[in-house]
Amino acid sequence: MSTPSAIPTAAPATAPSGAPRRRGALGPVGLVLAGGVSVQFGGALAVTLMPRTGALGVVTLRLLAAAIVLMVVCRPRLRGHARADWATVVVFGATMAAMNGLFYQSIARIPLGAAVTLEVLGPLALSVLASRRAVNAVWAGLALAGVFLLGGGGFSDLDPIGVAFALGAGAMWATYIVFSARTGRRFPQADGLALAMAVAALLFLPLGLVESGSRLFDPTTLALGSAVAVLSSVLPYTLELLALRRLPASTFAILMSLEPAIAATAGFLILDQSLTTLQSLAIALVITASMGAVRTQVGRRRAKATESLTDLADH
C-alpha cells in the first residue's frame, strides 16, 4: 500500500547553485524509491503477521504504532483550532482508517501486486477527472484494459471479495488525497497528519480488539506490528518529506506510479506470490496509464502558466 501522503502542489526548495546537478537529481529520486520499497515490503510483512492477529489486528497495530511515533515527533498543538479544523482532521482520520482496513482485507485474499494495482485506480481516476482533457480517455482505457487482464479476462483468477476491498481502498485513497490537502492547509507542518493518524488508530482499536483480543498484546506480535508501522508509515513518510524538498511534485507522482511493480516484487520475494504473464502486462498497463495521466496534468498546468504570462505581457 502507498504511504499515506498526498502529492503536494508546492514547488520544491531550490537547490544551491553550486550543488552538482546530477547528484541532486538522483538523491531525492532514490529517497522516493526507497520509501516505495519500504511501504510494499512492509505490506508483505503484514501478510505474514495476519495468521497471528487477522487483518483488522494488523491494521490496529500499524495505526497505533504510527500514531504514537508521529505524536511524539510532531507534538501537535491541540488548542487554538476552529471547529472546522477538527472536523477536517476527523474526516481525514476516518478516511485513513477505512483506506487501511479495506486494503489489508484485500491483501489477505489476493496477491499484493494485484491489490496495489487495483488500489492505484482511485488516485488515477481522481487525476483523470481533475484534468478533463480528451487524452485522458486513452489513459482511462489503458487502466481499464489492465484491470480486465489482471482478472484473467473477468476476475476469474482473483477472489472477487478481495478485488472489491482493493477497489474500495482505492476510492478511499482518492478521498484521502483530497482531505490530506485540506488538512495541510489548516494545520502546520505534519501536525494534521499526526492528529489524523491518532483519530484513525482510536477508531480502529475496537475492531482490532474484537477480532484479535489478547493476541494483540503478545510481545512478538507487538514487535512485528511496530515493524509494519515503521516500514509502511513512519519511514516512507520521512523519506518522501526529505525528497520533496528537492524534487518536483510531477516527478514524485510518476515515481509513485511504480508502486504496483514494487508491490509485485515484494510479494514474489517474501510471499512467493508469482504473477502470470497477463497479470504482469496488466500491472504495466496501469503503471503506464498512471504516468500518462500525471504528465498530462503537469502539461496542462504549464500551458495555463504560459497563458497567464502571455496575458500579463499583452497588458
PDB file of C-alpha atoms in Angstrom:
ATOM      1  CA  MET A   1       0.000   0.000   0.000  1.00  0.00           C
ATOM      2  CA  SER A   2       1.093   3.508  -0.657  1.00  0.00           C
ATOM      3  CA  THR A   3       2.360   5.683   2.052  1.00  0.00           C
ATOM      4  CA  PRO A   4      -0.304   7.993   3.468  1.00  0.00           C
ATOM      5  CA  SER A   5       0.768  11.224   1.887  1.00  0.00           C
ATOM      6  CA  ALA A   6      -0.821  13.227  -0.875  1.00  0.00           C
ATOM      7  CA  ILE A   7       1.045  14.542  -3.889  1.00  0.00           C
ATOM      8  CA  PRO A   8       1.858  18.154  -2.999  1.00  0.00           C
ATOM      9  CA  THR A   9       1.427  21.037  -5.386  1.00  0.00           C
ATOM     10  CA  ALA A  10       4.075  23.327  -3.967  1.00  0.00           C
ATOM     11  CA  ALA A  11       7.365  23.613  -5.769  1.00  0.00           C
ATOM     12  CA  PRO A  12      10.361  22.117  -4.009  1.00  0.00           C
ATOM     13  CA  ALA A  13      13.056  24.276  -2.499  1.00  0.00           C
ATOM     14  CA  THR A  14      15.669  25.410  -4.977  1.00  0.00           C
ATOM     15  CA  ALA A  15      18.989  23.674  -4.623  1.00  0.00           C
ATOM     16  CA  PRO A  16      22.108  25.818  -4.131  1.00  0.00           C
ATOM     17  CA  SER A  17      23.617  26.924  -7.421  1.00  0.00           C
ATOM     18  CA  GLY A  18      26.925  25.274  -6.619  1.00  0.00           C
ATOM     19  CA  ALA A  19      25.407  21.855  -5.950  1.00  0.00           C
ATOM     20  CA  PRO A  20      26.144  19.165  -8.552  1.00  0.00           C
ATOM     21  CA  ARG A  21      23.008  18.715 -10.627  1.00  0.00           C
ATOM     22  CA  ARG A  22      23.341  15.018 -11.236  1.00  0.00           C
ATOM     23  CA  ARG A  23      23.812  14.177  -7.583  1.00  0.00           C
ATOM     24  CA  GLY A  24      20.949  16.491  -6.573  1.00  0.00           C
ATOM     25  CA  ALA A  25      18.616  14.799  -9.051  1.00  0.00           C
ATOM     26  CA  LEU A  26      19.442  11.231  -8.103  1.00  0.00           C
ATOM     27  CA  GLY A  27      19.336  11.780  -4.342  1.00  0.00           C
ATOM     28  CA  PRO A  28      15.628  12.597  -3.927  1.00  0.00           C
ATOM     29  CA  VAL A  29      14.620  10.013  -6.540  1.00  0.00           C
ATOM     30  CA  GLY A  30      16.459   7.399  -4.521  1.00  0.00           C
ATOM     31  CA  LEU A  31      14.660   8.524  -1.371  1.00  0.00           C
ATOM     32  CA  VAL A  32      11.237   8.173  -3.020  1.00  0.00           C
ATOM     33  CA  LEU A  33      12.075   4.747  -4.417  1.00  0.00           C
ATOM     34  CA  ALA A  34      13.387   3.670  -1.007  1.00  0.00           C
ATOM     35  CA  GLY A  35      10.122   4.859   0.518  1.00  0.00           C
ATOM     36  CA  GLY A  36       8.145   2.839  -2.021  1.00  0.00           C
ATOM     37  CA  VAL A  37      10.208  -0.280  -1.317  1.00  0.00           C
ATOM     38  CA  SER A  38       9.687   0.261   2.420  1.00  0.00           C
ATOM     39  CA  VAL A  39       5.906   0.570   2.025  1.00  0.00           C
ATOM     40  CA  GLN A  40       5.463  -2.530  -0.095  1.00  0.00           C
ATOM     41  CA  PHE A  41       7.828  -4.748   1.891  1.00  0.00           C
ATOM     42  CA  GLY A  42       6.001  -3.518   4.994  1.00  0.00           C
ATOM     43  CA  GLY A  43       2.791  -4.712   3.347  1.00  0.00           C
ATOM     44  CA  ALA A  44       4.361  -8.083   2.642  1.00  0.00           C
ATOM     45  CA  LEU A  45       5.455  -8.347   6.291  1.00  0.00           C
ATOM     46  CA  ALA A  46       1.885  -7.505   7.317  1.00  0.00           C
ATOM     47  CA  VAL A  47       0.600 -10.500   5.336  1.00  0.00           C
ATOM     48  CA  THR A  48       2.900 -12.809   7.313  1.00  0.00           C
ATOM     49  CA  LEU A  49       1.541 -11.276  10.540  1.00  0.00           C
ATOM     50  CA  MET A  50      -2.119 -11.872   9.663  1.00  0.00           C
ATOM     51  CA  PRO A  51      -2.241 -15.510  10.873  1.00  0.00           C
ATOM     52  CA  ARG A  52      -1.382 -14.164  14.342  1.00  0.00           C
ATOM     53  CA  THR A  53      -3.872 -11.309  14.548  1.00  0.00           C
ATOM     54  CA  GLY A  54      -6.068 -11.211  11.468  1.00  0.00           C
ATOM     55  CA  ALA A  55      -6.229  -8.313   9.014  1.00  0.00           C
ATOM     56  CA  LEU A  56      -8.013  -5.972  11.433  1.00  0.00           C
ATOM     57  CA  GLY A  57      -5.464  -6.687  14.151  1.00  0.00           C
ATOM     58  CA  VAL A  58      -2.575  -5.837  11.809  1.00  0.00           C
ATOM     59  CA  VAL A  59      -4.213  -2.536  10.852  1.00  0.00           C
ATOM     60  CA  THR A  60      -4.785  -1.700  14.521  1.00  0.00           C
ATOM     61  CA  LEU A  61      -1.137  -2.322  15.410  1.00  0.00           C
ATOM     62  CA  ARG A  62       0.093  -0.354  12.400  1.00  0.00           C
ATOM     63  CA  LEU A  63      -2.106   2.669  13.089  1.00  0.00           C
ATOM     64  CA  LEU A  64      -1.405   2.681  16.832  1.00  0.00           C
ATOM     65  CA  ALA A  65       2.363   2.446  16.468  1.00  0.00           C
ATOM     66  CA  ALA A  66       2.444   5.055  13.682  1.00  0.00           C
ATOM     67  CA  ALA A  67       0.206   7.408  15.686  1.00  0.00           C
ATOM     68  CA  ILE A  68       2.423   7.153  18.773  1.00  0.00           C
ATOM     69  CA  VAL A  69       5.600   7.856  16.770  1.00  0.00           C
ATOM     70  CA  LEU A  70       4.072  10.796  14.878  1.00  0.00           C
ATOM     71  CA  MET A  71       2.512  12.334  18.001  1.00  0.00           C
ATOM     72  CA  VAL A  72       5.847  12.125  19.849  1.00  0.00           C
ATOM     73  CA  VAL A  73       7.872  13.501  16.938  1.00  0.00           C
ATOM     74  CA  CYS A  74       5.449  16.221  15.783  1.00  0.00           C
ATOM     75  CA  ARG A  75       3.957  17.159  19.180  1.00  0.00           C
ATOM     76  CA  PRO A  76       0.985  18.874  17.501  1.00  0.00           C
ATOM     77  CA  ARG A  77      -0.712  21.780  19.266  1.00  0.00           C
ATOM     78  CA  LEU A  78      -4.224  20.819  20.429  1.00  0.00           C
ATOM     79  CA  ARG A  79      -5.545  24.277  21.247  1.00  0.00           C
ATOM     80  CA  GLY A  80      -6.371  27.201  19.003  1.00  0.00           C
ATOM     81  CA  HIS A  81      -8.073  25.240  16.218  1.00  0.00           C
ATOM     82  CA  ALA A  82     -11.536  26.044  14.882  1.00  0.00           C
ATOM     83  CA  ARG A  83     -14.364  23.520  14.803  1.00  0.00           C
ATOM     84  CA  ALA A  84     -13.970  23.240  11.024  1.00  0.00           C
ATOM     85  CA  ASP A  85     -10.295  22.333  11.510  1.00  0.00           C
ATOM     86  CA  TRP A  86     -11.193  19.469  13.829  1.00  0.00           C
ATOM     87  CA  ALA A  87     -13.984  18.305  11.514  1.00  0.00           C
ATOM     88  CA  THR A  88     -11.500  18.142   8.656  1.00  0.00           C
ATOM     89  CA  VAL A  89      -8.913  16.189  10.623  1.00  0.00           C
ATOM     90  CA  VAL A  90     -11.552  13.738  11.930  1.00  0.00           C
ATOM     91  CA  VAL A  91     -12.811  13.026   8.399  1.00  0.00           C
ATOM     92  CA  PHE A  92      -9.181  12.680   7.284  1.00  0.00           C
ATOM     93  CA  GLY A  93      -8.518  10.172  10.079  1.00  0.00           C
ATOM     94  CA  ALA A  94     -11.696   8.211   9.354  1.00  0.00           C
ATOM     95  CA  THR A  95     -10.725   8.041   5.678  1.00  0.00           C
ATOM     96  CA  MET A  96      -7.249   6.829   6.636  1.00  0.00           C
ATOM     97  CA  ALA A  97      -8.735   4.115   8.857  1.00  0.00           C
ATOM     98  CA  ALA A  98     -11.091   2.954   6.099  1.00  0.00           C
ATOM     99  CA  MET A  99      -8.322   3.000   3.483  1.00  0.00           C
ATOM    100  CA  ASN A 100      -6.024   0.853   5.609  1.00  0.00           C
ATOM    101  CA  GLY A 101      -8.778  -1.509   6.726  1.00  0.00           C
ATOM    102  CA  LEU A 102     -10.026  -2.157   3.195  1.00  0.00           C
ATOM    103  CA  PHE A 103      -6.517  -2.578   1.780  1.00  0.00           C
ATOM    104  CA  TYR A 104      -5.408  -5.085   4.395  1.00  0.00           C
ATOM    105  CA  GLN A 105      -8.618  -7.054   3.916  1.00  0.00           C
ATOM    106  CA  SER A 106      -7.766  -7.197   0.199  1.00  0.00           C
ATOM    107  CA  ILE A 107      -4.175  -8.419   0.609  1.00  0.00           C
ATOM    108  CA  ALA A 108      -5.484 -11.146   2.913  1.00  0.00           C
ATOM    109  CA  ARG A 109      -7.338 -12.502  -0.156  1.00  0.00           C
ATOM    110  CA  ILE A 110      -5.444 -11.532  -3.338  1.00  0.00           C
ATOM    111  CA  PRO A 111      -1.738 -11.084  -4.237  1.00  0.00           C
ATOM    112  CA  LEU A 112      -0.068  -7.892  -3.035  1.00  0.00           C
ATOM    113  CA  GLY A 113       0.819  -6.703  -6.565  1.00  0.00           C
ATOM    114  CA  ALA A 114      -2.757  -7.132  -7.776  1.00  0.00           C
ATOM    115  CA  ALA A 115      -4.177  -5.345  -4.724  1.00  0.00           C
ATOM    116  CA  VAL A 116      -1.903  -2.313  -5.122  1.00  0.00           C
ATOM    117  CA  THR A 117      -2.635  -2.163  -8.860  1.00  0.00           C
ATOM    118  CA  LEU A 118      -6.388  -2.042  -8.191  1.00  0.00           C
ATOM    119  CA  GLU A 119      -5.895   0.459  -5.369  1.00  0.00           C
ATOM    120  CA  VAL A 120      -3.935   2.824  -7.644  1.00  0.00           C
ATOM    121  CA  LEU A 121      -7.068   3.188  -9.788  1.00  0.00           C
ATOM    122  CA  GLY A 122      -8.522   5.538  -7.148  1.00  0.00           C
ATOM    123  CA  PRO A 123      -5.856   8.277  -7.453  1.00  0.00           C
ATOM    124  CA  LEU A 124      -5.701   7.633 -11.211  1.00  0.00           C
ATOM    125  CA  ALA A 125      -9.445   8.285 -11.563  1.00  0.00           C
ATOM    126  CA  LEU A 126      -9.082  11.441  -9.466  1.00  0.00           C
ATOM    127  CA  SER A 127      -6.255  12.667 -11.707  1.00  0.00           C
ATOM    128  CA  VAL A 128      -8.211  11.934 -14.901  1.00  0.00           C
ATOM    129  CA  LEU A 129     -11.361  13.675 -13.653  1.00  0.00           C
ATOM    130  CA  ALA A 130      -9.417  16.695 -12.410  1.00  0.00           C
ATOM    131  CA  SER A 131      -7.674  17.176 -15.756  1.00  0.00           C
ATOM    132  CA  ARG A 132     -10.765  16.932 -18.041  1.00  0.00           C
ATOM    133  CA  ARG A 133      -8.721  16.531 -21.215  1.00  0.00           C
ATOM    134  CA  ALA A 134      -9.638  14.241 -24.090  1.00  0.00           C
ATOM    135  CA  VAL A 135      -6.267  12.463 -23.962  1.00  0.00           C
ATOM    136  CA  ASN A 136      -7.222  11.141 -20.532  1.00  0.00           C
ATOM    137  CA  ALA A 137      -9.701   8.824 -22.256  1.00  0.00           C
ATOM    138  CA  VAL A 138      -6.596   6.992 -23.529  1.00  0.00           C
ATOM    139  CA  TRP A 139      -5.164   6.656 -20.021  1.00  0.00           C
ATOM    140  CA  ALA A 140      -8.533   5.541 -18.648  1.00  0.00           C
ATOM    141  CA  GLY A 141      -8.786   2.955 -21.439  1.00  0.00           C
ATOM    142  CA  LEU A 142      -5.313   1.610 -20.674  1.00  0.00           C
ATOM    143  CA  ALA A 143      -6.172   1.351 -16.981  1.00  0.00           C
ATOM    144  CA  LEU A 144      -9.425  -0.496 -17.712  1.00  0.00           C
ATOM    145  CA  ALA A 145      -7.589  -2.880 -20.051  1.00  0.00           C
ATOM    146  CA  GLY A 146      -5.094  -3.523 -17.260  1.00  0.00           C
ATOM    147  CA  VAL A 147      -7.870  -4.249 -14.770  1.00  0.00           C
ATOM    148  CA  PHE A 148      -9.517  -6.629 -17.256  1.00  0.00           C
ATOM    149  CA  LEU A 149      -6.270  -8.536 -17.825  1.00  0.00           C
ATOM    150  CA  LEU A 150      -5.484  -8.561 -14.104  1.00  0.00           C
ATOM    151  CA  GLY A 151      -8.623 -10.602 -13.523  1.00  0.00           C
ATOM    152  CA  GLY A 152      -7.767 -13.049 -16.263  1.00  0.00           C
ATOM    153  CA  GLY A 153     -10.402 -11.553 -18.547  1.00  0.00           C
ATOM    154  CA  GLY A 154     -13.171 -11.448 -15.942  1.00  0.00           C
ATOM    155  CA  PHE A 155     -11.581 -11.711 -12.499  1.00  0.00           C
ATOM    156  CA  SER A 156     -11.785 -15.496 -12.589  1.00  0.00           C
ATOM    157  CA  ASP A 157      -8.256 -15.729 -11.156  1.00  0.00           C
ATOM    158  CA  LEU A 158      -8.849 -13.348  -8.238  1.00  0.00           C
ATOM    159  CA  ASP A 159     -11.104 -13.532  -5.199  1.00  0.00           C
ATOM    160  CA  PRO A 160     -13.968 -11.117  -6.043  1.00  0.00           C
ATOM    161  CA  ILE A 161     -14.263 -10.039  -2.395  1.00  0.00           C
ATOM    162  CA  GLY A 162     -10.547  -9.191  -2.339  1.00  0.00           C
ATOM    163  CA  VAL A 163     -10.991  -7.227  -5.587  1.00  0.00           C
ATOM    164  CA  ALA A 164     -13.919  -5.297  -4.072  1.00  0.00           C
ATOM    165  CA  PHE A 165     -11.863  -4.461  -0.970  1.00  0.00           C
ATOM    166  CA  ALA A 166      -8.941  -3.232  -3.118  1.00  0.00           C
ATOM    167  CA  LEU A 167     -11.222  -1.027  -5.238  1.00  0.00           C
ATOM    168  CA  GLY A 168     -12.792   0.338  -2.057  1.00  0.00           C
ATOM    169  CA  ALA A 169      -9.309   1.125  -0.734  1.00  0.00           C
ATOM    170  CA  GLY A 170      -8.614   2.974  -3.988  1.00  0.00           C
ATOM    171  CA  ALA A 171     -11.736   5.092  -3.544  1.00  0.00           C
ATOM    172  CA  MET A 172     -10.625   5.893  -0.006  1.00  0.00           C
ATOM    173  CA  TRP A 173      -7.123   6.751  -1.287  1.00  0.00           C
ATOM    174  CA  ALA A 174      -8.628   9.321  -3.674  1.00  0.00           C
ATOM    175  CA  THR A 175     -10.682  10.749  -0.779  1.00  0.00           C
ATOM    176  CA  TYR A 176      -7.545  10.701   1.364  1.00  0.00           C
ATOM    177  CA  ILE A 177      -5.703  12.888  -1.164  1.00  0.00           C
ATOM    178  CA  VAL A 178      -8.493  15.476  -1.085  1.00  0.00           C
ATOM    179  CA  PHE A 179      -8.646  15.664   2.717  1.00  0.00           C
ATOM    180  CA  SER A 180      -4.876  15.493   3.104  1.00  0.00           C
ATOM    181  CA  ALA A 181      -4.629  18.711   1.089  1.00  0.00           C
ATOM    182  CA  ARG A 182      -7.376  20.343   3.164  1.00  0.00           C
ATOM    183  CA  THR A 183      -5.722  19.258   6.413  1.00  0.00           C
ATOM    184  CA  GLY A 184      -2.367  20.560   5.219  1.00  0.00           C
ATOM    185  CA  ARG A 185      -3.890  23.993   4.658  1.00  0.00           C
ATOM    186  CA  ARG A 186      -5.389  24.086   8.162  1.00  0.00           C
ATOM    187  CA  PHE A 187      -2.518  22.629  10.245  1.00  0.00           C
ATOM    188  CA  PRO A 188       1.209  23.490  10.186  1.00  0.00           C
ATOM    189  CA  GLN A 189       3.888  21.010   9.075  1.00  0.00           C
ATOM    190  CA  ALA A 190       2.851  17.405   9.799  1.00  0.00           C
ATOM    191  CA  ASP A 191       0.585  18.247  12.770  1.00  0.00           C
ATOM    192  CA  GLY A 192      -2.565  17.410  10.844  1.00  0.00           C
ATOM    193  CA  LEU A 193      -1.202  14.034   9.755  1.00  0.00           C
ATOM    194  CA  ALA A 194      -0.230  13.140  13.332  1.00  0.00           C
ATOM    195  CA  LEU A 195      -3.671  14.079  14.679  1.00  0.00           C
ATOM    196  CA  ALA A 196      -5.448  12.251  11.851  1.00  0.00           C
ATOM    197  CA  MET A 197      -3.348   9.135  12.482  1.00  0.00           C
ATOM    198  CA  ALA A 198      -4.353   9.266  16.155  1.00  0.00           C
ATOM    199  CA  VAL A 199      -8.030   9.544  15.143  1.00  0.00           C
ATOM    200  CA  ALA A 200      -7.643   6.586  12.770  1.00  0.00           C
ATOM    201  CA  ALA A 201      -5.985   4.491  15.491  1.00  0.00           C
ATOM    202  CA  LEU A 202      -8.725   5.258  18.020  1.00  0.00           C
ATOM    203  CA  LEU A 203     -11.467   4.465  15.507  1.00  0.00           C
ATOM    204  CA  PHE A 204      -9.871   1.146  14.566  1.00  0.00           C
ATOM    205  CA  LEU A 205      -8.904  -0.011  18.059  1.00  0.00           C
ATOM    206  CA  PRO A 206     -12.324  -1.574  18.907  1.00  0.00           C
ATOM    207  CA  LEU A 207     -12.280  -3.563  15.645  1.00  0.00           C
ATOM    208  CA  GLY A 208      -8.807  -4.908  16.360  1.00  0.00           C
ATOM    209  CA  LEU A 209      -9.734  -5.862  19.911  1.00  0.00           C
ATOM    210  CA  VAL A 210     -12.879  -7.666  18.760  1.00  0.00           C
ATOM    211  CA  GLU A 211     -11.022  -9.709  16.138  1.00  0.00           C
ATOM    212  CA  SER A 212      -7.736 -10.344  17.955  1.00  0.00           C
ATOM    213  CA  GLY A 213      -8.370  -9.775  21.664  1.00  0.00           C
ATOM    214  CA  SER A 214      -5.375 -10.502  23.868  1.00  0.00           C
ATOM    215  CA  ARG A 215      -3.316 -11.699  20.867  1.00  0.00           C
ATOM    216  CA  LEU A 216      -2.622  -8.030  20.105  1.00  0.00           C
ATOM    217  CA  PHE A 217      -0.532  -7.760  23.272  1.00  0.00           C
ATOM    218  CA  ASP A 218       1.759 -10.710  22.564  1.00  0.00           C
ATOM    219  CA  PRO A 219       5.354  -9.319  22.623  1.00  0.00           C
ATOM    220  CA  THR A 220       6.293 -10.882  19.273  1.00  0.00           C
ATOM    221  CA  THR A 221       3.094  -9.622  17.671  1.00  0.00           C
ATOM    222  CA  LEU A 222       3.667  -6.125  19.058  1.00  0.00           C
ATOM    223  CA  ALA A 223       7.228  -6.103  17.704  1.00  0.00           C
ATOM    224  CA  LEU A 224       6.143  -7.245  14.242  1.00  0.00           C
ATOM    225  CA  GLY A 225       3.250  -4.770  14.213  1.00  0.00           C
ATOM    226  CA  SER A 226       5.616  -1.954  15.133  1.00  0.00           C
ATOM    227  CA  ALA A 227       7.934  -3.011  12.313  1.00  0.00           C
ATOM    228  CA  VAL A 228       4.989  -2.862   9.877  1.00  0.00           C
ATOM    229  CA  ALA A 229       4.163   0.648  11.133  1.00  0.00           C
ATOM    230  CA  VAL A 230       7.749   1.844  10.691  1.00  0.00           C
ATOM    231  CA  LEU A 231       8.111   0.298   7.228  1.00  0.00           C
ATOM    232  CA  SER A 232       4.654   1.274   5.943  1.00  0.00           C
ATOM    233  CA  SER A 233       4.115   4.700   7.525  1.00  0.00           C
ATOM    234  CA  VAL A 234       6.903   6.341   9.528  1.00  0.00           C
ATOM    235  CA  LEU A 235       9.951   5.601   7.342  1.00  0.00           C
ATOM    236  CA  PRO A 236       8.382   6.253   3.899  1.00  0.00           C
ATOM    237  CA  TYR A 237       6.714   9.456   5.091  1.00  0.00           C
ATOM    238  CA  THR A 238      10.064  10.749   6.375  1.00  0.00           C
ATOM    239  CA  LEU A 239      11.916   9.771   3.193  1.00  0.00           C
ATOM    240  CA  GLU A 240       9.303  11.402   0.961  1.00  0.00           C
ATOM    241  CA  LEU A 241       9.287  14.552   3.063  1.00  0.00           C
ATOM    242  CA  LEU A 242      13.052  14.860   2.601  1.00  0.00           C
ATOM    243  CA  ALA A 243      12.831  14.087  -1.119  1.00  0.00           C
ATOM    244  CA  LEU A 244      10.094  16.621  -1.838  1.00  0.00           C
ATOM    245  CA  ARG A 245      12.351  19.467  -0.729  1.00  0.00           C
ATOM    246  CA  ARG A 246      14.341  18.977  -3.950  1.00  0.00           C
ATOM    247  CA  LEU A 247      12.021  17.006  -6.224  1.00  0.00           C
ATOM    248  CA  PRO A 248       9.232  18.417  -8.450  1.00  0.00           C
ATOM    249  CA  ALA A 249       5.779  17.177  -7.471  1.00  0.00           C
ATOM    250  CA  SER A 250       5.217  15.842 -11.009  1.00  0.00           C
ATOM    251  CA  THR A 251       8.320  13.633 -10.809  1.00  0.00           C
ATOM    252  CA  PHE A 252       7.222  12.432  -7.390  1.00  0.00           C
ATOM    253  CA  ALA A 253       3.797  11.455  -8.752  1.00  0.00           C
ATOM    254  CA  ILE A 254       5.338   9.499 -11.627  1.00  0.00           C
ATOM    255  CA  LEU A 255       7.622   7.621  -9.229  1.00  0.00           C
ATOM    256  CA  MET A 256       4.635   6.784  -7.029  1.00  0.00           C
ATOM    257  CA  SER A 257       3.033   5.195 -10.106  1.00  0.00           C
ATOM    258  CA  LEU A 258       5.692   2.480  -9.926  1.00  0.00           C
ATOM    259  CA  GLU A 259       4.324   1.110  -6.655  1.00  0.00           C
ATOM    260  CA  PRO A 260       2.310  -1.764  -8.229  1.00  0.00           C
ATOM    261  CA  ALA A 261       5.549  -3.121  -9.721  1.00  0.00           C
ATOM    262  CA  ILE A 262       7.372  -2.754  -6.388  1.00  0.00           C
ATOM    263  CA  ALA A 263       4.459  -4.475  -4.622  1.00  0.00           C
ATOM    264  CA  ALA A 264       4.540  -7.365  -7.098  1.00  0.00           C
ATOM    265  CA  THR A 265       8.280  -7.755  -6.480  1.00  0.00           C
ATOM    266  CA  ALA A 266       7.804  -7.731  -2.699  1.00  0.00           C
ATOM    267  CA  GLY A 267       5.002 -10.279  -2.975  1.00  0.00           C
ATOM    268  CA  PHE A 268       7.203 -12.549  -5.083  1.00  0.00           C
ATOM    269  CA  LEU A 269      10.313 -12.291  -2.872  1.00  0.00           C
ATOM    270  CA  ILE A 270       8.669 -12.509   0.555  1.00  0.00           C
ATOM    271  CA  LEU A 271       5.323 -14.240  -0.010  1.00  0.00           C
ATOM    272  CA  ASP A 272       6.169 -16.373  -3.059  1.00  0.00           C
ATOM    273  CA  GLN A 273       3.255 -14.774  -4.931  1.00  0.00           C
ATOM    274  CA  SER A 274       4.021 -15.259  -8.605  1.00  0.00           C
ATOM    275  CA  LEU A 275       2.129 -13.448 -11.366  1.00  0.00           C
ATOM    276  CA  THR A 276       1.059 -14.763 -14.742  1.00  0.00           C
ATOM    277  CA  THR A 277       2.230 -13.090 -17.936  1.00  0.00           C
ATOM    278  CA  LEU A 278      -1.190 -11.475 -18.388  1.00  0.00           C
ATOM    279  CA  GLN A 279      -1.186 -10.130 -14.820  1.00  0.00           C
ATOM    280  CA  SER A 280       2.305  -8.671 -15.302  1.00  0.00           C
ATOM    281  CA  LEU A 281       1.111  -6.994 -18.505  1.00  0.00           C
ATOM    282  CA  ALA A 282      -1.920  -5.679 -16.611  1.00  0.00           C
ATOM    283  CA  ILE A 283       0.293  -4.045 -13.979  1.00  0.00           C
ATOM    284  CA  ALA A 284       2.436  -2.493 -16.737  1.00  0.00           C
ATOM    285  CA  LEU A 285      -0.687  -1.021 -18.396  1.00  0.00           C
ATOM    286  CA  VAL A 286      -1.940   0.525 -15.151  1.00  0.00           C
ATOM    287  CA  ILE A 287       1.505   1.984 -14.418  1.00  0.00           C
ATOM    288  CA  THR A 288       1.642   3.481 -17.940  1.00  0.00           C
ATOM    289  CA  ALA A 289      -1.847   4.951 -17.527  1.00  0.00           C
ATOM    290  CA  SER A 290      -0.929   6.462 -14.179  1.00  0.00           C
ATOM    291  CA  MET A 291       2.271   8.030 -15.516  1.00  0.00           C
ATOM    292  CA  GLY A 292       0.466   9.340 -18.576  1.00  0.00           C
ATOM    293  CA  ALA A 293      -2.282  10.955 -16.504  1.00  0.00           C
ATOM    294  CA  VAL A 294       0.315  12.677 -14.313  1.00  0.00           C
ATOM    295  CA  ARG A 295       2.242  14.027 -17.307  1.00  0.00           C
ATOM    296  CA  THR A 296      -0.981  15.259 -18.920  1.00  0.00           C
ATOM    297  CA  GLN A 297      -1.936  17.101 -15.750  1.00  0.00           C
ATOM    298  CA  VAL A 298       1.514  18.701 -15.497  1.00  0.00           C
ATOM    299  CA  GLY A 299       1.399  19.743 -19.156  1.00  0.00           C
ATOM    300  CA  ARG A 300      -1.974  21.382 -18.596  1.00  0.00           C
ATOM    301  CA  ARG A 301      -0.637  23.365 -15.622  1.00  0.00           C
ATOM    302  CA  ARG A 302       2.369  24.550 -17.636  1.00  0.00           C
ATOM    303  CA  ALA A 303       0.111  25.618 -20.519  1.00  0.00           C
ATOM    304  CA  LYS A 304      -2.068  27.621 -18.130  1.00  0.00           C
ATOM    305  CA  ALA A 305       1.012  29.277 -16.596  1.00  0.00           C
ATOM    306  CA  THR A 306       2.281  30.204 -20.072  1.00  0.00           C
ATOM    307  CA  GLU A 307      -1.141  31.661 -20.961  1.00  0.00           C
ATOM    308  CA  SER A 308      -1.152  33.754 -17.794  1.00  0.00           C
ATOM    309  CA  LEU A 309       2.335  35.121 -18.529  1.00  0.00           C
ATOM    310  CA  THR A 310       1.323  35.922 -22.118  1.00  0.00           C
ATOM    311  CA  ASP A 311      -1.793  37.778 -20.917  1.00  0.00           C
ATOM    312  CA  LEU A 312       0.293  39.794 -18.478  1.00  0.00           C
ATOM    313  CA  ALA A 313       2.775  40.686 -21.207  1.00  0.00           C
ATOM    314  CA  ASP A 314      -0.047  41.779 -23.537  1.00  0.00           C
ATOM    315  CA  HIS A 315      -1.440  44.074 -20.874  1.00  0.00           C
TER     316      HIS A 315
END
